[in-house]
PDB file of C-alpha atoms in Angstrom:
ATOM      1  CA  MET A   1       0.348   0.346  -0.082  1.00  0.00           C
ATOM      2  CA  GLY A   2       3.050   2.643   1.049  1.00  0.00           C
ATOM      3  CA  LYS A   3       5.124   1.735  -2.569  1.00  0.00           C
ATOM      4  CA  LEU A   4       1.942   1.407  -4.537  1.00  0.00           C
ATOM      5  CA  CYS A   5       1.261   5.758  -3.403  1.00  0.00           C
ATOM      6  CA  HIS A   6       4.638   6.599  -3.521  1.00  0.00           C
ATOM      7  CA  ALA A   7       4.236   5.339  -6.838  1.00  0.00           C
ATOM      8  CA  GLN A   8       1.270   7.896  -7.298  1.00  0.00           C
ATOM      9  CA  TRP A   9       2.704  10.631  -5.471  1.00  0.00           C
ATOM     10  CA  LEU A  10       6.006  10.234  -7.948  1.00  0.00           C
ATOM     11  CA  SER A  11       3.326   9.684 -11.130  1.00  0.00           C
ATOM     12  CA  GLY A  12       1.472  13.041 -10.063  1.00  0.00           C
ATOM     13  CA  VAL A  13       5.156  15.232  -9.395  1.00  0.00           C
ATOM     14  CA  THR A  14       6.398  13.721 -13.166  1.00  0.00           C
ATOM     15  CA  LEU A  15       3.062  14.670 -14.075  1.00  0.00           C
ATOM     16  CA  GLY A  16       3.686  18.695 -12.272  1.00  0.00           C
ATOM     17  CA  CYS A  17       7.237  18.689 -14.028  1.00  0.00           C
ATOM     18  CA  LEU A  18       6.318  18.214 -17.453  1.00  0.00           C
ATOM     19  CA  LEU A  19       2.778  20.751 -17.828  1.00  0.00           C
ATOM     20  CA  LEU A  20       4.687  23.300 -15.357  1.00  0.00           C
ATOM     21  CA  GLY A  21       7.565  23.305 -18.064  1.00  0.00           C
ATOM     22  CA  PRO A  22       5.279  24.698 -21.183  1.00  0.00           C
ATOM     23  CA  LEU A  23       3.673  27.432 -18.642  1.00  0.00           C
ATOM     24  CA  ARG A  24       6.545  28.907 -17.324  1.00  0.00           C
ATOM     25  CA  MET A  25       8.389  28.963 -21.429  1.00  0.00           C
ATOM     26  CA  ALA A  26       5.033  30.381 -21.871  1.00  0.00           C
ATOM     27  CA  ALA A  27       4.849  32.874 -19.071  1.00  0.00           C
ATOM     28  CA  GLN A  28       8.978  33.849 -20.072  1.00  0.00           C
ATOM     29  CA  ALA A  29       8.031  34.662 -23.581  1.00  0.00           C
ATOM     30  CA  PRO A  30       5.440  37.160 -24.166  1.00  0.00           C
ATOM     31  CA  ALA A  31       2.027  37.451 -25.986  1.00  0.00           C
ATOM     32  CA  ASP A  32       1.267  39.738 -28.363  1.00  0.00           C
ATOM     33  CA  THR A  33      -0.503  43.041 -26.769  1.00  0.00           C
ATOM     34  CA  VAL A  34      -4.066  43.938 -28.075  1.00  0.00           C
ATOM     35  CA  PRO A  35      -3.885  46.973 -31.174  1.00  0.00           C
ATOM     36  CA  GLN A  36      -4.362  50.030 -28.819  1.00  0.00           C
ATOM     37  CA  GLY A  37      -6.002  53.188 -31.071  1.00  0.00           C
ATOM     38  CA  ARG A  38      -6.299  56.335 -29.530  1.00  0.00           C
ATOM     39  CA  PHE A  39      -7.402  59.789 -31.075  1.00  0.00           C
ATOM     40  CA  ARG A  40      -5.120  62.486 -30.129  1.00  0.00           C
ATOM     41  CA  GLN A  41      -7.452  64.490 -28.568  1.00  0.00           C
ATOM     42  CA  PRO A  42     -10.682  64.647 -26.964  1.00  0.00           C
ATOM     43  CA  THR A  43     -13.510  66.832 -28.804  1.00  0.00           C
ATOM     44  CA  VAL A  44     -13.679  67.256 -32.656  1.00  0.00           C
ATOM     45  CA  ARG A  45     -15.758  70.176 -35.055  1.00  0.00           C
ATOM     46  CA  VAL A  46     -17.979  68.586 -37.402  1.00  0.00           C
ATOM     47  CA  GLY A  47     -16.107  69.478 -40.749  1.00  0.00           C
ATOM     48  CA  GLU A  48     -12.738  69.722 -38.563  1.00  0.00           C
ATOM     49  CA  ILE A  49      -9.560  67.175 -38.554  1.00  0.00           C
ATOM     50  CA  ILE A  50      -8.563  65.149 -36.491  1.00  0.00           C
ATOM     51  CA  GLU A  51      -5.584  62.663 -35.937  1.00  0.00           C
ATOM     52  CA  PHE A  52      -6.652  58.929 -34.997  1.00  0.00           C
ATOM     53  CA  GLU A  53      -3.391  56.654 -33.488  1.00  0.00           C
ATOM     54  CA  LEU A  54      -2.985  53.329 -33.924  1.00  0.00           C
ATOM     55  CA  SER A  55      -0.347  50.935 -32.169  1.00  0.00           C
ATOM     56  CA  TYR A  56       0.685  47.529 -31.789  1.00  0.00           C
ATOM     57  CA  ARG A  57       3.185  45.821 -30.257  1.00  0.00           C
ATOM     58  CA  HIS A  58       4.008  41.655 -31.670  1.00  0.00           C
ATOM     59  CA  ALA A  59       6.638  39.262 -31.975  1.00  0.00           C
ATOM     60  CA  PRO A  60       9.096  40.229 -33.947  1.00  0.00           C
ATOM     61  CA  SER A  61       7.914  37.496 -37.078  1.00  0.00           C
ATOM     62  CA  ARG A  62       4.536  39.016 -36.950  1.00  0.00           C
ATOM     63  CA  GLU A  63       3.936  40.264 -40.165  1.00  0.00           C
ATOM     64  CA  ILE A  64       0.777  42.579 -40.294  1.00  0.00           C
ATOM     65  CA  ILE A  65      -1.247  44.851 -42.278  1.00  0.00           C
ATOM     66  CA  PHE A  66      -2.786  47.954 -41.243  1.00  0.00           C
ATOM     67  CA  PRO A  67      -5.408  49.896 -42.681  1.00  0.00           C
ATOM     68  CA  ASP A  68      -4.916  51.629 -45.743  1.00  0.00           C
ATOM     69  CA  SER A  69      -7.770  53.906 -47.792  1.00  0.00           C
ATOM     70  CA  ALA A  70     -10.182  51.445 -48.500  1.00  0.00           C
ATOM     71  CA  ALA A  71     -11.526  50.133 -44.705  1.00  0.00           C
ATOM     72  CA  ASP A  72     -13.284  51.621 -42.884  1.00  0.00           C
ATOM     73  CA  PHE A  73     -13.463  54.171 -40.811  1.00  0.00           C
ATOM     74  CA  ALA A  74     -17.506  55.547 -40.133  1.00  0.00           C
ATOM     75  CA  PRO A  75     -18.717  58.122 -39.120  1.00  0.00           C
ATOM     76  CA  PHE A  76     -15.693  59.403 -40.244  1.00  0.00           C
ATOM     77  CA  GLU A  77     -14.313  60.241 -43.860  1.00  0.00           C
ATOM     78  CA  TYR A  78     -10.514  59.325 -44.997  1.00  0.00           C
ATOM     79  CA  VAL A  79      -8.190  62.206 -44.895  1.00  0.00           C
ATOM     80  CA  GLY A  80      -4.509  60.644 -44.936  1.00  0.00           C
ATOM     81  CA  ARG A  81      -1.965  58.831 -43.406  1.00  0.00           C
ATOM     82  CA  ARG A  82       1.610  58.840 -42.061  1.00  0.00           C
ATOM     83  CA  TYR A  83       3.401  56.140 -41.231  1.00  0.00           C
ATOM     84  CA  SER A  84       6.367  54.671 -39.220  1.00  0.00           C
ATOM     85  CA  PRO A  85       9.068  53.001 -39.657  1.00  0.00           C
ATOM     86  CA  THR A  86       8.747  49.034 -37.016  1.00  0.00           C
ATOM     87  CA  ARG A  87      10.775  49.234 -33.730  1.00  0.00           C
ATOM     88  CA  THR A  88      12.139  46.707 -32.639  1.00  0.00           C
ATOM     89  CA  ARG A  89      13.606  46.912 -28.328  1.00  0.00           C
ATOM     90  CA  GLN A  90      14.216  43.804 -25.964  1.00  0.00           C
ATOM     91  CA  GLY A  91      12.552  41.107 -28.962  1.00  0.00           C
ATOM     92  CA  ARG A  92       9.483  43.397 -28.837  1.00  0.00           C
ATOM     93  CA  SER A  93       8.037  45.303 -31.998  1.00  0.00           C
ATOM     94  CA  LEU A  94       6.134  48.460 -32.599  1.00  0.00           C
ATOM     95  CA  ASP A  95       4.291  49.492 -35.432  1.00  0.00           C
ATOM     96  CA  ARG A  96       2.540  52.479 -35.409  1.00  0.00           C
ATOM     97  CA  ALA A  97       0.748  54.375 -37.823  1.00  0.00           C
ATOM     98  CA  VAL A  98      -1.213  58.364 -37.316  1.00  0.00           C
ATOM     99  CA  TYR A  99      -4.703  58.412 -39.803  1.00  0.00           C
ATOM    100  CA  ARG A 100      -5.883  61.719 -40.627  1.00  0.00           C
ATOM    101  CA  LEU A 101     -10.097  62.004 -39.890  1.00  0.00           C
ATOM    102  CA  ARG A 102     -12.675  64.142 -39.655  1.00  0.00           C
ATOM    103  CA  THR A 103     -16.607  63.558 -39.292  1.00  0.00           C
ATOM    104  CA  PHE A 104     -19.829  65.187 -40.581  1.00  0.00           C
ATOM    105  CA  SER A 105     -21.596  63.410 -37.986  1.00  0.00           C
ATOM    106  CA  LEU A 106     -23.528  64.568 -35.262  1.00  0.00           C
ATOM    107  CA  ASP A 107     -23.832  62.520 -33.210  1.00  0.00           C
ATOM    108  CA  SER A 108     -22.971  63.464 -29.193  1.00  0.00           C
ATOM    109  CA  VAL A 109     -20.064  60.899 -28.931  1.00  0.00           C
ATOM    110  CA  GLN A 110     -18.295  59.522 -31.698  1.00  0.00           C
ATOM    111  CA  THR A 111     -16.068  55.187 -31.196  1.00  0.00           C
ATOM    112  CA  LEU A 112     -13.298  53.974 -34.357  1.00  0.00           C
ATOM    113  CA  THR A 113     -12.870  50.308 -34.484  1.00  0.00           C
ATOM    114  CA  LEU A 114      -9.572  49.812 -36.848  1.00  0.00           C
ATOM    115  CA  PRO A 115      -8.884  45.773 -37.695  1.00  0.00           C
ATOM    116  CA  VAL A 116      -4.751  45.118 -37.474  1.00  0.00           C
ATOM    117  CA  ILE A 117      -4.985  42.200 -39.926  1.00  0.00           C
ATOM    118  CA  LEU A 118      -1.767  39.828 -38.876  1.00  0.00           C
ATOM    119  CA  LEU A 119      -0.953  37.152 -42.716  1.00  0.00           C
ATOM    120  CA  GLN A 120      -0.497  33.934 -40.276  1.00  0.00           C
ATOM    121  CA  GLY A 121       0.747  31.801 -43.607  1.00  0.00           C
ATOM    122  CA  ARG A 122      -2.012  31.517 -46.128  1.00  0.00           C
ATOM    123  CA  ASP A 123      -4.671  32.480 -43.625  1.00  0.00           C
ATOM    124  CA  THR A 124      -5.738  36.027 -42.325  1.00  0.00           C
ATOM    125  CA  LEU A 125      -6.758  37.284 -38.774  1.00  0.00           C
ATOM    126  CA  LEU A 126      -8.397  40.251 -37.469  1.00  0.00           C
ATOM    127  CA  LEU A 127      -7.301  41.853 -34.180  1.00  0.00           C
ATOM    128  CA  PRO A 128      -9.858  44.279 -33.039  1.00  0.00           C
ATOM    129  CA  THR A 129      -8.180  47.221 -31.394  1.00  0.00           C
ATOM    130  CA  SER A 130     -10.595  48.795 -28.758  1.00  0.00           C
ATOM    131  CA  PRO A 131     -13.171  51.081 -29.115  1.00  0.00           C
ATOM    132  CA  ALA A 132     -11.656  54.916 -28.868  1.00  0.00           C
ATOM    133  CA  ARG A 133     -14.357  57.447 -28.344  1.00  0.00           C
ATOM    134  CA  VAL A 134     -14.114  61.113 -29.803  1.00  0.00           C
ATOM    135  CA  ARG A 135     -16.802  63.904 -27.900  1.00  0.00           C
ATOM    136  CA  LEU A 136     -18.553  66.616 -30.850  1.00  0.00           C
ATOM    137  CA  VAL A 137     -18.531  70.043 -29.650  1.00  0.00           C
ATOM    138  CA  ARG A 138     -21.912  71.236 -31.314  1.00  0.00           C
ATOM    139  CA  THR A 139     -21.632  74.897 -32.357  1.00  0.00           C
ATOM    140  CA  ALA A 140     -24.390  76.390 -32.948  1.00  0.00           C
ATOM    141  CA  PRO A 141     -26.681  78.156 -29.835  1.00  0.00           C
ATOM    142  CA  PRO A 142     -29.412  75.859 -27.869  1.00  0.00           C
ATOM    143  CA  ALA A 143     -32.462  76.136 -29.041  1.00  0.00           C
ATOM    144  CA  GLU A 144     -34.295  78.140 -26.932  1.00  0.00           C
ATOM    145  CA  GLY A 145     -37.344  76.068 -24.695  1.00  0.00           C
ATOM    146  CA  SER A 146     -38.219  73.113 -26.332  1.00  0.00           C
ATOM    147  CA  GLY A 147     -38.788  73.476 -30.198  1.00  0.00           C
ATOM    148  CA  ALA A 148     -36.688  73.766 -32.891  1.00  0.00           C
ATOM    149  CA  PRO A 149     -35.128  77.088 -34.081  1.00  0.00           C
ATOM    150  CA  VAL A 150     -36.599  79.159 -36.165  1.00  0.00           C
ATOM    151  CA  LEU A 151     -34.711  79.206 -39.778  1.00  0.00           C
ATOM    152  CA  ARG A 152     -34.938  82.964 -41.312  1.00  0.00           C
ATOM    153  CA  GLN A 153     -35.744  82.550 -44.997  1.00  0.00           C
ATOM    154  CA  ASN A 154     -33.494  84.337 -47.885  1.00  0.00           C
ATOM    155  CA  LEU A 155     -35.376  84.925 -51.118  1.00  0.00           C
ATOM    156  CA  GLN A 156     -33.745  87.009 -53.225  1.00  0.00           C
ATOM    157  CA  LEU A 157     -32.278  86.261 -55.785  1.00  0.00           C
ATOM    158  CA  LEU A 158     -28.020  86.528 -56.187  1.00  0.00           C
ATOM    159  CA  PRO A 159     -25.984  86.817 -58.934  1.00  0.00           C
ATOM    160  CA  VAL A 160     -24.991  83.002 -60.962  1.00  0.00           C
ATOM    161  CA  GLU A 161     -21.325  83.838 -63.160  1.00  0.00           C
ATOM    162  CA  PRO A 162     -22.642  81.671 -66.146  1.00  0.00           C
ATOM    163  CA  GLN A 163     -20.273  78.210 -67.256  1.00  0.00           C
ATOM    164  CA  PHE A 164     -18.597  77.058 -70.139  1.00  0.00           C
ATOM    165  CA  ASN A 165     -21.251  74.297 -71.235  1.00  0.00           C
ATOM    166  CA  TYR A 166     -18.333  71.466 -72.282  1.00  0.00           C
ATOM    167  CA  PRO A 167     -21.006  69.016 -72.930  1.00  0.00           C
ATOM    168  CA  TYR A 168     -23.464  70.930 -75.068  1.00  0.00           C
ATOM    169  CA  TRP A 169     -20.004  72.535 -76.819  1.00  0.00           C
ATOM    170  CA  LEU A 170     -18.577  68.934 -78.169  1.00  0.00           C
ATOM    171  CA  ALA A 171     -21.692  67.849 -78.882  1.00  0.00           C
ATOM    172  CA  GLY A 172     -22.223  70.275 -81.613  1.00  0.00           C
ATOM    173  CA  LEU A 173     -18.088  70.003 -82.685  1.00  0.00           C
ATOM    174  CA  VAL A 174     -18.651  65.914 -83.353  1.00  0.00           C
ATOM    175  CA  ALA A 175     -22.090  67.262 -85.375  1.00  0.00           C
ATOM    176  CA  VAL A 176     -20.541  69.305 -87.404  1.00  0.00           C
ATOM    177  CA  LEU A 177     -17.314  66.893 -87.674  1.00  0.00           C
ATOM    178  CA  ALA A 178     -19.685  64.067 -88.512  1.00  0.00           C
ATOM    179  CA  VAL A 179     -21.404  66.606 -91.235  1.00  0.00           C
ATOM    180  CA  ALA A 180     -18.038  67.389 -92.237  1.00  0.00           C
ATOM    181  CA  GLY A 181     -17.218  63.808 -92.995  1.00  0.00           C
ATOM    182  CA  ALA A 182     -20.239  63.302 -94.733  1.00  0.00           C
ATOM    183  CA  LEU A 183     -20.201  66.067 -96.266  1.00  0.00           C
ATOM    184  CA  VAL A 184     -16.234  64.782 -97.841  1.00  0.00           C
ATOM    185  CA  LEU A 185     -17.483  61.323 -97.885  1.00  0.00           C
ATOM    186  CA  GLY A 186     -20.631  62.172-100.733  1.00  0.00           C
ATOM    187  CA  PHE A 187     -18.485  65.232-102.946  1.00  0.00           C
ATOM    188  CA  ARG A 188     -14.804  63.705-102.245  1.00  0.00           C
ATOM    189  CA  GLN A 189     -13.877  62.339-106.184  1.00  0.00           C
ATOM    190  CA  ARG A 190     -15.404  66.328-107.213  1.00  0.00           C
ATOM    191  CA  LEU A 191     -13.522  67.344-103.630  1.00  0.00           C
ATOM    192  CA  ARG A 192     -10.582  65.613-105.207  1.00  0.00           C
ATOM    193  CA  ARG A 193     -10.640  66.584-108.612  1.00  0.00           C
ATOM    194  CA  ARG A 194     -11.761  70.200-107.469  1.00  0.00           C
ATOM    195  CA  TYR A 195      -8.217  70.336-105.689  1.00  0.00           C
ATOM    196  CA  ARG A 196      -5.817  68.614-108.655  1.00  0.00           C
ATOM    197  CA  HIS A 197      -7.734  71.511-110.822  1.00  0.00           C
ATOM    198  CA  TYR A 198      -7.035  74.612-108.319  1.00  0.00           C
ATOM    199  CA  ARG A 199      -3.258  72.971-108.285  1.00  0.00           C
ATOM    200  CA  LEU A 200      -3.400  72.834-112.515  1.00  0.00           C
ATOM    201  CA  ARG A 201      -4.116  75.970-112.764  1.00  0.00           C
ATOM    202  CA  LYS A 202      -1.709  77.822-109.777  1.00  0.00           C
ATOM    203  CA  ASN A 203       1.337  76.384-111.486  1.00  0.00           C
ATOM    204  CA  HIS A 204       0.194  77.131-114.693  1.00  0.00           C
ATOM    205  CA  ALA A 205       0.109  80.947-114.273  1.00  0.00           C
ATOM    206  CA  TYR A 206       3.382  80.728-111.883  1.00  0.00           C
ATOM    207  CA  PHE A 207       5.136  79.643-115.355  1.00  0.00           C
ATOM    208  CA  LEU A 208       4.097  82.062-116.937  1.00  0.00           C
ATOM    209  CA  ALA A 209       4.706  84.440-114.845  1.00  0.00           C
ATOM    210  CA  GLN A 210       8.920  83.064-114.190  1.00  0.00           C
ATOM    211  CA  TYR A 211       8.814  82.629-117.987  1.00  0.00           C
ATOM    212  CA  ALA A 212       7.428  86.105-118.764  1.00  0.00           C
ATOM    213  CA  ARG A 213      10.625  87.082-116.714  1.00  0.00           C
ATOM    214  CA  HIS A 214      13.325  84.831-118.219  1.00  0.00           C
ATOM    215  CA  VAL A 215      12.322  86.347-121.769  1.00  0.00           C
ATOM    216  CA  GLU A 216      11.923  89.592-120.795  1.00  0.00           C
ATOM    217  CA  ARG A 217      15.778  90.067-119.744  1.00  0.00           C
ATOM    218  CA  PHE A 218      16.950  88.116-122.256  1.00  0.00           C
ATOM    219  CA  ALA A 219      14.861  90.575-123.826  1.00  0.00           C
ATOM    220  CA  LEU A 220      17.090  93.576-121.735  1.00  0.00           C
ATOM    221  CA  SER A 221      20.420  91.836-121.485  1.00  0.00           C
ATOM    222  CA  ARG A 222      20.638  89.937-124.969  1.00  0.00           C
ATOM    223  CA  SER A 223      22.052  86.406-122.361  1.00  0.00           C
ATOM    224  CA  LEU A 224      22.561  83.213-123.378  1.00  0.00           C
ATOM    225  CA  THR A 225      22.002  82.098-119.544  1.00  0.00           C
ATOM    226  CA  ASN A 226      18.777  83.936-119.179  1.00  0.00           C
ATOM    227  CA  MET A 227      17.281  81.948-122.343  1.00  0.00           C
ATOM    228  CA  GLU A 228      18.526  78.280-120.524  1.00  0.00           C
ATOM    229  CA  ARG A 229      16.599  79.085-117.533  1.00  0.00           C
ATOM    230  CA  ALA A 230      13.730  80.025-119.722  1.00  0.00           C
ATOM    231  CA  ILE A 231      14.467  76.560-121.853  1.00  0.00           C
ATOM    232  CA  THR A 232      14.939  74.787-118.743  1.00  0.00           C
ATOM    233  CA  LEU A 233      11.883  76.417-117.075  1.00  0.00           C
ATOM    234  CA  TRP A 234      10.305  75.664-119.757  1.00  0.00           C
ATOM    235  CA  LYS A 235      11.090  71.849-119.436  1.00  0.00           C
ATOM    236  CA  ASN A 236      10.691  71.200-115.468  1.00  0.00           C
ATOM    237  CA  TYR A 237       6.939  72.758-116.092  1.00  0.00           C
ATOM    238  CA  LEU A 238       6.064  69.708-118.892  1.00  0.00           C
ATOM    239  CA  SER A 239       7.420  67.320-116.882  1.00  0.00           C
ATOM    240  CA  ALA A 240       5.557  68.031-113.723  1.00  0.00           C
ATOM    241  CA  LEU A 241       2.864  68.445-116.365  1.00  0.00           C
ATOM    242  CA  GLU A 242       2.540  65.464-117.719  1.00  0.00           C
ATOM    243  CA  ASP A 243       4.365  63.461-115.020  1.00  0.00           C
ATOM    244  CA  ASN A 244       7.507  62.902-117.510  1.00  0.00           C
ATOM    245  CA  ASN A 245      10.460  63.252-117.567  1.00  0.00           C
ATOM    246  CA  ILE A 246      11.641  65.715-121.040  1.00  0.00           C
ATOM    247  CA  SER A 247      13.945  67.824-118.847  1.00  0.00           C
ATOM    248  CA  SER A 248      16.432  64.827-119.436  1.00  0.00           C
ATOM    249  CA  LEU A 249      16.188  64.744-122.989  1.00  0.00           C
ATOM    250  CA  THR A 250      17.460  66.530-125.782  1.00  0.00           C
ATOM    251  CA  THR A 251      16.386  68.050-128.297  1.00  0.00           C
ATOM    252  CA  ARG A 252      15.825  65.420-130.937  1.00  0.00           C
ATOM    253  CA  GLU A 253      14.267  63.074-128.101  1.00  0.00           C
ATOM    254  CA  ILE A 254      12.255  65.625-127.418  1.00  0.00           C
ATOM    255  CA  VAL A 255      10.602  66.174-130.723  1.00  0.00           C
ATOM    256  CA  ALA A 256      10.518  62.496-130.784  1.00  0.00           C
ATOM    257  CA  HIS A 257       8.522  62.541-127.739  1.00  0.00           C
ATOM    258  CA  TYR A 258       5.902  65.241-129.091  1.00  0.00           C
ATOM    259  CA  GLN A 259       5.724  62.993-131.682  1.00  0.00           C
ATOM    260  CA  ASN A 260       7.831  65.552-134.404  1.00  0.00           C
ATOM    261  CA  ASP A 261       5.766  68.887-132.861  1.00  0.00           C
ATOM    262  CA  ALA A 262       6.424  71.587-135.903  1.00  0.00           C
ATOM    263  CA  ASP A 263       5.826  74.170-133.185  1.00  0.00           C
ATOM    264  CA  VAL A 264       8.185  72.134-130.858  1.00  0.00           C
ATOM    265  CA  SER A 265      10.971  71.659-133.389  1.00  0.00           C
ATOM    266  CA  LEU A 266      11.556  74.538-134.587  1.00  0.00           C
ATOM    267  CA  ALA A 267      11.925  76.890-131.251  1.00  0.00           C
ATOM    268  CA  LEU A 268      13.838  74.346-129.853  1.00  0.00           C
ATOM    269  CA  ARG A 269      16.588  74.533-133.161  1.00  0.00           C
ATOM    270  CA  LEU A 270      15.798  78.575-132.519  1.00  0.00           C
ATOM    271  CA  ALA A 271      17.079  78.409-129.664  1.00  0.00           C
ATOM    272  CA  ASP A 272      19.529  75.632-129.658  1.00  0.00           C
ATOM    273  CA  ARG A 273      21.774  77.139-132.887  1.00  0.00           C
ATOM    274  CA  VAL A 274      21.456  80.645-129.986  1.00  0.00           C
ATOM    275  CA  VAL A 275      22.263  78.556-127.396  1.00  0.00           C
ATOM    276  CA  TYR A 276      25.316  76.526-128.402  1.00  0.00           C
ATOM    277  CA  GLY A 277      26.152  77.792-132.010  1.00  0.00           C
ATOM    278  CA  ASN A 278      26.534  81.742-130.408  1.00  0.00           C
ATOM    279  CA  GLN A 279      24.384  82.974-133.545  1.00  0.00           C
ATOM    280  CA  PHE A 280      22.805  85.484-132.494  1.00  0.00           C
ATOM    281  CA  SER A 281      20.687  87.148-135.264  1.00  0.00           C
ATOM    282  CA  GLU A 282      20.475  90.781-135.762  1.00  0.00           C
ATOM    283  CA  ASP A 283      17.063  90.631-135.235  1.00  0.00           C
ATOM    284  CA  ASP A 284      15.744  88.590-132.165  1.00  0.00           C
ATOM    285  CA  THR A 285      12.079  87.477-134.449  1.00  0.00           C
ATOM    286  CA  GLU A 286      13.775  84.196-134.658  1.00  0.00           C
ATOM    287  CA  THR A 287      14.063  84.433-130.558  1.00  0.00           C
ATOM    288  CA  ASP A 288      11.120  86.101-130.232  1.00  0.00           C
ATOM    289  CA  LEU A 289       9.224  82.548-132.542  1.00  0.00           C
ATOM    290  CA  ALA A 290      10.838  80.604-130.857  1.00  0.00           C
ATOM    291  CA  PHE A 291      10.014  82.000-127.082  1.00  0.00           C
ATOM    292  CA  VAL A 292       6.103  82.071-127.648  1.00  0.00           C
ATOM    293  CA  LEU A 293       6.162  78.903-129.808  1.00  0.00           C
ATOM    294  CA  LEU A 294       7.215  76.942-126.608  1.00  0.00           C
ATOM    295  CA  ARG A 295       4.429  79.157-124.650  1.00  0.00           C
ATOM    296  CA  THR A 296       1.725  78.071-127.094  1.00  0.00           C
ATOM    297  CA  PHE A 297       2.844  74.690-127.017  1.00  0.00           C
ATOM    298  CA  ALA A 298       2.711  75.026-122.522  1.00  0.00           C
ATOM    299  CA  GLU A 299      -0.960  76.357-122.330  1.00  0.00           C
ATOM    300  CA  ARG A 300      -2.238  74.025-125.309  1.00  0.00           C
ATOM    301  CA  GLN A 301      -0.462  70.822-122.392  1.00  0.00           C
ATOM    302  CA  TYR A 302      -2.279  72.298-120.130  1.00  0.00           C
ATOM    303  CA  ALA A 303      -5.670  72.378-121.995  1.00  0.00           C
ATOM    304  CA  ARG A 304      -5.544  68.963-123.269  1.00  0.00           C
ATOM    305  CA  VAL A 305      -3.892  67.923-119.303  1.00  0.00           C
ATOM    306  CA  ALA A 306      -7.440  70.278-117.440  1.00  0.00           C
ATOM    307  CA  ALA A 307      -9.855  68.625-119.835  1.00  0.00           C
ATOM    308  CA  GLN A 308      -8.387  65.060-119.000  1.00  0.00           C
ATOM    309  CA  GLN A 309      -8.939  66.096-115.702  1.00  0.00           C
ATOM    310  CA  SER A 310     -12.512  66.901-116.107  1.00  0.00           C
ATOM    311  CA  THR A 311     -13.895  64.554-117.023  1.00  0.00           C
TER     312      THR A 311
END
């Protein structure tokens, strides 16, 4: 009987030691505190900015997330925040954030609780703070008696500065662009033909003016340079008009290109005799004839191309 009691006492002591070991270890490692939240001032007015401080002491190995702007701050509205870097001392870490809030609620006492998210592997744990309270300071004078104060009415109209109506102007611009696009699509062939005819007429007028200036300078100075410039201008104009490259052809090739046209043949032959043969005549009839024939041929070619583009 004594041995049995002694054995039972030993087994009880052993069990007690086994249970006491984890409790002692748990006492040596302090547990995480509850997240603390508090307002930095005891009172607030409607629309006034107030700061709410949220702090949490925990083990350095814990992964926590503080609320951001998407959190529920009711009855307050989120304005901004600032975070403090984590501080670790004596095996404990401290995270702290200050939120800037404002309220438009008319409750005398307003309460806020913000949860801190604790990450544990793939799971998340919400650690709510203890409720923090702030008292609303009313700035309106108290009503006399039990009834509500009488509202004063002011029905006088005040001038309102007119504002630019962007939607209607944008709608009108879109409508104008749509009409213009429809007109372009419907009459694009005619518009393109008119534009080509306009450029053709403008280029022809420019050629006639430059050609007349070179001819006049040649008549005054009898310089071969002015005659060469007039003939070069004539070749370049016909090349652009007919989309060919007669400016690089010889006189014989140009005459052959225009099917031995009598005006072109005579005019270029007279010009070559003056330019390359240096054979000036006492009478300016031959050079004047050459210039007239070249201009007449250019006008004839312009009329032919303009007629083709009009059809």
